[in-house]
Amino acid sequence: MNRVEIHKEECKGCRLCVDACPKHCLIPGSGINNIGYQFIEFESERCTACGICYYVCPELGAITVHKKDKGETP
Amino acid sequence: MIKHQKPRAFFDTFERKGPGQKNTHYCPGCGHGTAHKLIAELIDELHIQDRTIFCSPVGCSVFAYYYFDTGNIQCSHGRAPAVATGIRRTHKDSILISYQGDGDLAGIGTAEIIHAANRGENLTVFFINNAIYGMTGGQLAPTTLIGQSTLTSPGGRVQSRDGSPIGMAEIMDAIKTPVFIERVSLATPGKVMRARKVFKKALLNQVQKRGFSFVEVLSPCPVNWKLTPSRARRWMEEKLEPVFPVMNFRETEDLKINKETIPPVLKGEDLLNVFRVNKDQLHPPKAKEISDQFVKISGFGGQGVMSAGVLLANCVIAEGRNATWIPSYGPAMRGGTANASVIVSGKNIGSPLVDYPNVLIAMNLPSLNIFEEKVLPGGFIFINSSIITRKVKREDVKSIYVPASDMAKQGGMLAAANVIMLSLYMLASKVSDIQTLKKVIPLSIKKKEYIDVNLKIVDIAIEFYEKNKDAF
Ligand SMILES: Cc1ncc(C[n+]2csc(CCOP(=O)(O)OP(=O)(O)O)c2C)c(N)n1
Ligand code: SF4
Ligand code: SF4
Ligand code: SF4
């Protein structure tokens, strides 16, 4: 399954990924990280692993995008 | 399968920022992080991490070395292209990234960028244009838009008072040498992807040693623009991009501007030729090593203090030892004092500056006044007693009085008092053989008649030395 990992301690809650995701997979969560930012959560199976969220995110390591392996069911 | 993750060119944790740190110092939604990420990915992709030297600026990205696991150097404000130029001279195969903001590149560093571009240095410049001084709290930058209000243009930038936004990509395009110039924007995901392609070209050009590549990156500074991160992106499209058109300005396919054709750095042999030191004159190093000499030759402009210094250094080098020479002119070059510093050593010499000489050759009174106190105890002061009427006050140095100007006049050339002094210093100190001076003089002086006068003047000095040996 395609999957986006948000490393919540690295997220600054800027929401650029939220705006950018064409599949609306990313939403501001209710949690607050240790720095005090409202981090983003990944909540959908529509993700195409397109990587758009990864490229718009200004934090260097906040997002990891996993693409489903061949043969794996979507 | 991982498709996208933090590039390897970044440190895993940013220990330079603080123990265990993983996030940047940038404000939420700042464009610097995005630009960093694209560069880091390309460093991975092009396999250049081990030979990349990231030249970071002054500005918000001053701490780029927290993040990039590459070579790093943090440059003085605006000087990154000059620093990179210097590195290039000794690191032919390094990948040099000059990463600069608009205050840095288009403000304080205008001269450096223009001349690096004009030399066609094999560099990649990423110019992050956020139309404001970010780090210092949002002052007007050369790139600030007309009407844009900043801390220092609270009512908005006014052209009649503040000038108009500078298009640096356009300025680059007025220079012949760059091989690649493009302006990109980080306003939308699509534009970020376009920027990635452009960044890659700009880096590849350098890998292929093609020359100077310049990428202007329109980048958001939400905090100082006082906009949310996403509103800042919209502002870029509505306001920034119309003034700074996002486009390619140049992409040269012509490979002729190949920096491999840079003349090589001169080696010792070549330097001897440049300084017209004849190789045949090289004596084997002397058996008796002279202790290091820190010589200050000082006088007024026109007394030949500079050329005396050069002659001395050339004699020493011709005899196989090391010497440096560096001139220093006071603010009043004509009529003021000028001095030359020469260091002589059997070892390698570091800084060529002489703050505390052990030999002072004072050609006029102001020179003695300035430097007398600086001479090291046990040192020598040679005084041109034709002009300097007072005595040396110091008692812990050896003072040698020589009527150099009178002697030179007798010899037929008042301006050669420097050669009198130099000859006597050589004779007294044995820092170099006086015969070497006689061989070096013809190589350093162009006019035949002057050569003969100067050689005669050396003989007058020798005669004086023989007669007054006790004084030395
Ligand atoms: C010689 C010197 N002059 C001025 C400053 C103050 N200063 C620090 S950063 C900066 C401007 C930075 O703006 P920019 O290059 O646009 O980078 P940004 O912070 O926006 O990324 C200035 C003027 C300084 N540090 N050193
Ligand atoms: S990878 Fe693409 S689809 Fe998946 S969350 Fe990111 S932007 Fe959305
Ligand atoms: S773009 Fe990055 S920092 Fe911004 S909210 Fe999304 S994950 Fe967090
Ligand atoms: S002040 Fe502007 S440029 Fe500096 S980190 Fe914040 S958003 Fe980025």
JSON list of N, CA and C in Angstrom, two decimals, chain B residues 417-460:
[
{"chain": "B", "resi": 417, "resn": "ALA", "atom": "N", "xyz": [69.56, 55.78, -3.52]},
{"chain": "B", "resi": 417, "resn": "ALA", "atom": "CA", "xyz": [69.93, 55.66, -2.11]},
{"chain": "B", "resi": 417, "resn": "ALA", "atom": "C", "xyz": [69.44, 54.32, -1.54]},
{"chain": "B", "resi": 418, "resn": "ASN", "atom": "N", "xyz": [68.34, 53.84, -2.11]},
{"chain": "B", "resi": 418, "resn": "ASN", "atom": "CA", "xyz": [67.83, 52.55, -1.66]},
{"chain": "B", "resi": 418, "resn": "ASN", "atom": "C", "xyz": [68.86, 51.45, -1.88]},
{"chain": "B", "resi": 419, "resn": "VAL", "atom": "N", "xyz": [69.56, 51.52, -3.01]},
{"chain": "B", "resi": 419, "resn": "VAL", "atom": "CA", "xyz": [70.54, 50.47, -3.33]},
{"chain": "B", "resi": 419, "resn": "VAL", "atom": "C", "xyz": [71.74, 50.55, -2.39]},
{"chain": "B", "resi": 420, "resn": "ILE", "atom": "N", "xyz": [72.10, 51.78, -2.01]},
{"chain": "B", "resi": 420, "resn": "ILE", "atom": "CA", "xyz": [73.17, 51.94, -1.01]},
{"chain": "B", "resi": 420, "resn": "ILE", "atom": "C", "xyz": [72.78, 51.21, 0.28]},
{"chain": "B", "resi": 421, "resn": "MET", "atom": "N", "xyz": [71.59, 51.50, 0.75]},
{"chain": "B", "resi": 421, "resn": "MET", "atom": "CA", "xyz": [71.14, 50.91, 2.01]},
{"chain": "B", "resi": 421, "resn": "MET", "atom": "C", "xyz": [71.03, 49.40, 1.91]},
{"chain": "B", "resi": 422, "resn": "LEU", "atom": "N", "xyz": [70.46, 48.95, 0.81]},
{"chain": "B", "resi": 422, "resn": "LEU", "atom": "CA", "xyz": [70.29, 47.52, 0.63]},
{"chain": "B", "resi": 422, "resn": "LEU", "atom": "C", "xyz": [71.65, 46.83, 0.60]},
{"chain": "B", "resi": 423, "resn": "SER", "atom": "N", "xyz": [72.58, 47.41, -0.12]},
{"chain": "B", "resi": 423, "resn": "SER", "atom": "CA", "xyz": [73.92, 46.80, -0.24]},
{"chain": "B", "resi": 423, "resn": "SER", "atom": "C", "xyz": [74.57, 46.70, 1.13]},
{"chain": "B", "resi": 424, "resn": "LEU", "atom": "N", "xyz": [74.47, 47.78, 1.91]},
{"chain": "B", "resi": 424, "resn": "LEU", "atom": "CA", "xyz": [75.12, 47.76, 3.21]},
{"chain": "B", "resi": 424, "resn": "LEU", "atom": "C", "xyz": [74.44, 46.77, 4.15]},
{"chain": "B", "resi": 425, "resn": "TYR", "atom": "N", "xyz": [73.14, 46.67, 4.05]},
{"chain": "B", "resi": 425, "resn": "TYR", "atom": "CA", "xyz": [72.44, 45.67, 4.88]},
{"chain": "B", "resi": 425, "resn": "TYR", "atom": "C", "xyz": [72.92, 44.27, 4.50]},
{"chain": "B", "resi": 426, "resn": "MET", "atom": "N", "xyz": [73.05, 44.04, 3.21]},
{"chain": "B", "resi": 426, "resn": "MET", "atom": "CA", "xyz": [73.50, 42.71, 2.76]},
{"chain": "B", "resi": 426, "resn": "MET", "atom": "C", "xyz": [74.93, 42.43, 3.23]},
{"chain": "B", "resi": 427, "resn": "LEU", "atom": "N", "xyz": [75.77, 43.43, 3.09]},
{"chain": "B", "resi": 427, "resn": "LEU", "atom": "CA", "xyz": [77.16, 43.24, 3.49]},
{"chain": "B", "resi": 427, "resn": "LEU", "atom": "C", "xyz": [77.27, 42.99, 5.00]},
{"chain": "B", "resi": 428, "resn": "ALA", "atom": "N", "xyz": [76.48, 43.71, 5.76]},
{"chain": "B", "resi": 428, "resn": "ALA", "atom": "CA", "xyz": [76.56, 43.59, 7.21]},
{"chain": "B", "resi": 428, "resn": "ALA", "atom": "C", "xyz": [75.95, 42.29, 7.70]},
{"chain": "B", "resi": 429, "resn": "SER", "atom": "N", "xyz": [74.86, 41.90, 7.09]},
{"chain": "B", "resi": 429, "resn": "SER", "atom": "CA", "xyz": [74.12, 40.74, 7.63]},
{"chain": "B", "resi": 429, "resn": "SER", "atom": "C", "xyz": [74.49, 39.44, 6.93]},
{"chain": "B", "resi": 430, "resn": "LYS", "atom": "N", "xyz": [75.08, 39.53, 5.75]},
{"chain": "B", "resi": 430, "resn": "LYS", "atom": "CA", "xyz": [75.38, 38.35, 4.91]},
{"chain": "B", "resi": 430, "resn": "LYS", "atom": "C", "xyz": [74.09, 37.62, 4.55]},
{"chain": "B", "resi": 431, "resn": "VAL", "atom": "N", "xyz": [72.99, 38.34, 4.55]},
{"chain": "B", "resi": 431, "resn": "VAL", "atom": "CA", "xyz": [71.72, 37.69, 4.22]},
{"chain": "B", "resi": 431, "resn": "VAL", "atom": "C", "xyz": [71.76, 37.17, 2.79]},
{"chain": "B", "resi": 432, "resn": "SER", "atom": "N", "xyz": [72.54, 37.84, 1.96]},
{"chain": "B", "resi": 432, "resn": "SER", "atom": "CA", "xyz": [72.74, 37.38, 0.59]},
{"chain": "B", "resi": 432, "resn": "SER", "atom": "C", "xyz": [74.06, 37.96, 0.13]},
{"chain": "B", "resi": 433, "resn": "ASP", "atom": "N", "xyz": [74.68, 37.24, -0.79]},
{"chain": "B", "resi": 433, "resn": "ASP", "atom": "CA", "xyz": [75.99, 37.67, -1.26]},
{"chain": "B", "resi": 433, "resn": "ASP", "atom": "C", "xyz": [75.84, 38.94, -2.11]},
{"chain": "B", "resi": 434, "resn": "ILE", "atom": "N", "xyz": [76.74, 39.89, -1.92]},
{"chain": "B", "resi": 434, "resn": "ILE", "atom": "CA", "xyz": [76.64, 41.15, -2.67]},
{"chain": "B", "resi": 434, "resn": "ILE", "atom": "C", "xyz": [76.79, 40.89, -4.17]},
{"chain": "B", "resi": 435, "resn": "GLN", "atom": "N", "xyz": [77.50, 39.82, -4.52]},
{"chain": "B", "resi": 435, "resn": "GLN", "atom": "CA", "xyz": [77.64, 39.48, -5.94]},
{"chain": "B", "resi": 435, "resn": "GLN", "atom": "C", "xyz": [76.30, 39.05, -6.55]},
{"chain": "B", "resi": 436, "resn": "THR", "atom": "N", "xyz": [75.46, 38.45, -5.71]},
{"chain": "B", "resi": 436, "resn": "THR", "atom": "CA", "xyz": [74.12, 38.08, -6.19]},
{"chain": "B", "resi": 436, "resn": "THR", "atom": "C", "xyz": [73.34, 39.33, -6.56]},
{"chain": "B", "resi": 437, "resn": "LEU", "atom": "N", "xyz": [73.48, 40.35, -5.71]},
{"chain": "B", "resi": 437, "resn": "LEU", "atom": "CA", "xyz": [72.78, 41.60, -6.01]},
{"chain": "B", "resi": 437, "resn": "LEU", "atom": "C", "xyz": [73.23, 42.14, -7.36]},
{"chain": "B", "resi": 438, "resn": "LYS", "atom": "N", "xyz": [74.51, 42.05, -7.61]},
{"chain": "B", "resi": 438, "resn": "LYS", "atom": "CA", "xyz": [75.02, 42.56, -8.88]},
{"chain": "B", "resi": 438, "resn": "LYS", "atom": "C", "xyz": [74.46, 41.78, -10.07]},
{"chain": "B", "resi": 439, "resn": "LYS", "atom": "N", "xyz": [74.17, 40.52, -9.83]},
{"chain": "B", "resi": 439, "resn": "LYS", "atom": "CA", "xyz": [73.60, 39.72, -10.93]},
{"chain": "B", "resi": 439, "resn": "LYS", "atom": "C", "xyz": [72.09, 39.96, -11.08]},
{"chain": "B", "resi": 440, "resn": "VAL", "atom": "N", "xyz": [71.46, 40.25, -9.96]},
{"chain": "B", "resi": 440, "resn": "VAL", "atom": "CA", "xyz": [69.99, 40.42, -10.01]},
{"chain": "B", "resi": 440, "resn": "VAL", "atom": "C", "xyz": [69.61, 41.80, -10.54]},
{"chain": "B", "resi": 441, "resn": "ILE", "atom": "N", "xyz": [70.44, 42.80, -10.25]},
{"chain": "B", "resi": 441, "resn": "ILE", "atom": "CA", "xyz": [70.11, 44.18, -10.70]},
{"chain": "B", "resi": 441, "resn": "ILE", "atom": "C", "xyz": [69.84, 44.26, -12.21]},
{"chain": "B", "resi": 442, "resn": "PRO", "atom": "N", "xyz": [70.71, 43.69, -13.05]},
{"chain": "B", "resi": 442, "resn": "PRO", "atom": "CA", "xyz": [70.44, 43.80, -14.49]},
{"chain": "B", "resi": 442, "resn": "PRO", "atom": "C", "xyz": [69.13, 43.13, -14.92]},
{"chain": "B", "resi": 443, "resn": "LEU", "atom": "N", "xyz": [68.71, 42.13, -14.13]},
{"chain": "B", "resi": 443, "resn": "LEU", "atom": "CA", "xyz": [67.46, 41.45, -14.50]},
{"chain": "B", "resi": 443, "resn": "LEU", "atom": "C", "xyz": [66.24, 42.25, -14.07]},
{"chain": "B", "resi": 444, "resn": "SER", "atom": "N", "xyz": [66.42, 43.13, -13.10]},
{"chain": "B", "resi": 444, "resn": "SER", "atom": "CA", "xyz": [65.29, 43.85, -12.54]},
{"chain": "B", "resi": 444, "resn": "SER", "atom": "C", "xyz": [65.12, 45.23, -13.13]},
{"chain": "B", "resi": 445, "resn": "ILE", "atom": "N", "xyz": [66.14, 45.73, -13.78]},
{"chain": "B", "resi": 445, "resn": "ILE", "atom": "CA", "xyz": [66.08, 47.10, -14.30]},
{"chain": "B", "resi": 445, "resn": "ILE", "atom": "C", "xyz": [66.07, 47.04, -15.82]},
{"chain": "B", "resi": 446, "resn": "LYS", "atom": "N", "xyz": [65.17, 47.78, -16.40]},
{"chain": "B", "resi": 446, "resn": "LYS", "atom": "CA", "xyz": [65.03, 47.65, -17.86]},
{"chain": "B", "resi": 446, "resn": "LYS", "atom": "C", "xyz": [66.03, 48.51, -18.63]},
{"chain": "B", "resi": 447, "resn": "LYS", "atom": "N", "xyz": [66.27, 49.76, -18.15]},
{"chain": "B", "resi": 447, "resn": "LYS", "atom": "CA", "xyz": [67.12, 50.67, -18.94]},
{"chain": "B", "resi": 447, "resn": "LYS", "atom": "C", "xyz": [68.59, 50.43, -18.69]},
{"chain": "B", "resi": 448, "resn": "LYS", "atom": "N", "xyz": [69.33, 50.21, -19.76]},
{"chain": "B", "resi": 448, "resn": "LYS", "atom": "CA", "xyz": [70.75, 49.86, -19.68]},
{"chain": "B", "resi": 448, "resn": "LYS", "atom": "C", "xyz": [71.54, 50.88, -18.84]},
{"chain": "B", "resi": 449, "resn": "GLU", "atom": "N", "xyz": [71.30, 52.19, -19.09]},
{"chain": "B", "resi": 449, "resn": "GLU", "atom": "CA", "xyz": [72.12, 53.20, -18.39]},
{"chain": "B", "resi": 449, "resn": "GLU", "atom": "C", "xyz": [71.88, 53.15, -16.88]},
{"chain": "B", "resi": 450, "resn": "TYR", "atom": "N", "xyz": [70.65, 52.84, -16.48]},
{"chain": "B", "resi": 450, "resn": "TYR", "atom": "CA", "xyz": [70.36, 52.73, -15.04]},
{"chain": "B", "resi": 450, "resn": "TYR", "atom": "C", "xyz": [71.07, 51.52, -14.43]},
{"chain": "B", "resi": 451, "resn": "ILE", "atom": "N", "xyz": [71.19, 50.48, -15.21]},
{"chain": "B", "resi": 451, "resn": "ILE", "atom": "CA", "xyz": [71.87, 49.29, -14.69]},
{"chain": "B", "resi": 451, "resn": "ILE", "atom": "C", "xyz": [73.30, 49.66, -14.28]},
{"chain": "B", "resi": 452, "resn": "ASP", "atom": "N", "xyz": [73.98, 50.35, -15.19]},
{"chain": "B", "resi": 452, "resn": "ASP", "atom": "CA", "xyz": [75.37, 50.70, -14.91]},
{"chain": "B", "resi": 452, "resn": "ASP", "atom": "C", "xyz": [75.49, 51.60, -13.68]},
{"chain": "B", "resi": 453, "resn": "VAL", "atom": "N", "xyz": [74.60, 52.60, -13.59]},
{"chain": "B", "resi": 453, "resn": "VAL", "atom": "CA", "xyz": [74.66, 53.49, -12.42]},
{"chain": "B", "resi": 453, "resn": "VAL", "atom": "C", "xyz": [74.45, 52.69, -11.14]},
{"chain": "B", "resi": 454, "resn": "ASN", "atom": "N", "xyz": [73.47, 51.82, -11.15]},
{"chain": "B", "resi": 454, "resn": "ASN", "atom": "CA", "xyz": [73.18, 51.06, -9.94]},
{"chain": "B", "resi": 454, "resn": "ASN", "atom": "C", "xyz": [74.33, 50.14, -9.56]},
{"chain": "B", "resi": 455, "resn": "LEU", "atom": "N", "xyz": [74.97, 49.56, -10.56]},
{"chain": "B", "resi": 455, "resn": "LEU", "atom": "CA", "xyz": [76.11, 48.68, -10.25]},
{"chain": "B", "resi": 455, "resn": "LEU", "atom": "C", "xyz": [77.24, 49.50, -9.65]},
{"chain": "B", "resi": 456, "resn": "LYS", "atom": "N", "xyz": [77.40, 50.72, -10.18]},
{"chain": "B", "resi": 456, "resn": "LYS", "atom": "CA", "xyz": [78.44, 51.60, -9.64]},
{"chain": "B", "resi": 456, "resn": "LYS", "atom": "C", "xyz": [78.10, 51.93, -8.18]},
{"chain": "B", "resi": 457, "resn": "ILE", "atom": "N", "xyz": [76.83, 52.13, -7.94]},
{"chain": "B", "resi": 457, "resn": "ILE", "atom": "CA", "xyz": [76.40, 52.48, -6.58]},
{"chain": "B", "resi": 457, "resn": "ILE", "atom": "C", "xyz": [76.63, 51.34, -5.60]},
{"chain": "B", "resi": 458, "resn": "VAL", "atom": "N", "xyz": [76.49, 50.13, -6.08]},
{"chain": "B", "resi": 458, "resn": "VAL", "atom": "CA", "xyz": [76.81, 48.99, -5.21]},
{"chain": "B", "resi": 458, "resn": "VAL", "atom": "C", "xyz": [78.29, 49.05, -4.83]},
{"chain": "B", "resi": 459, "resn": "ASP", "atom": "N", "xyz": [79.12, 49.38, -5.81]},
{"chain": "B", "resi": 459, "resn": "ASP", "atom": "CA", "xyz": [80.56, 49.46, -5.52]},
{"chain": "B", "resi": 459, "resn": "ASP", "atom": "C", "xyz": [80.88, 50.56, -4.50]},
{"chain": "B", "resi": 460, "resn": "ILE", "atom": "N", "xyz": [80.17, 51.68, -4.62]},
{"chain": "B", "resi": 460, "resn": "ILE", "atom": "CA", "xyz": [80.37, 52.76, -3.64]},
{"chain": "B", "resi": 460, "resn": "ILE", "atom": "C", "xyz": [80.01, 52.26, -2.24]}
]
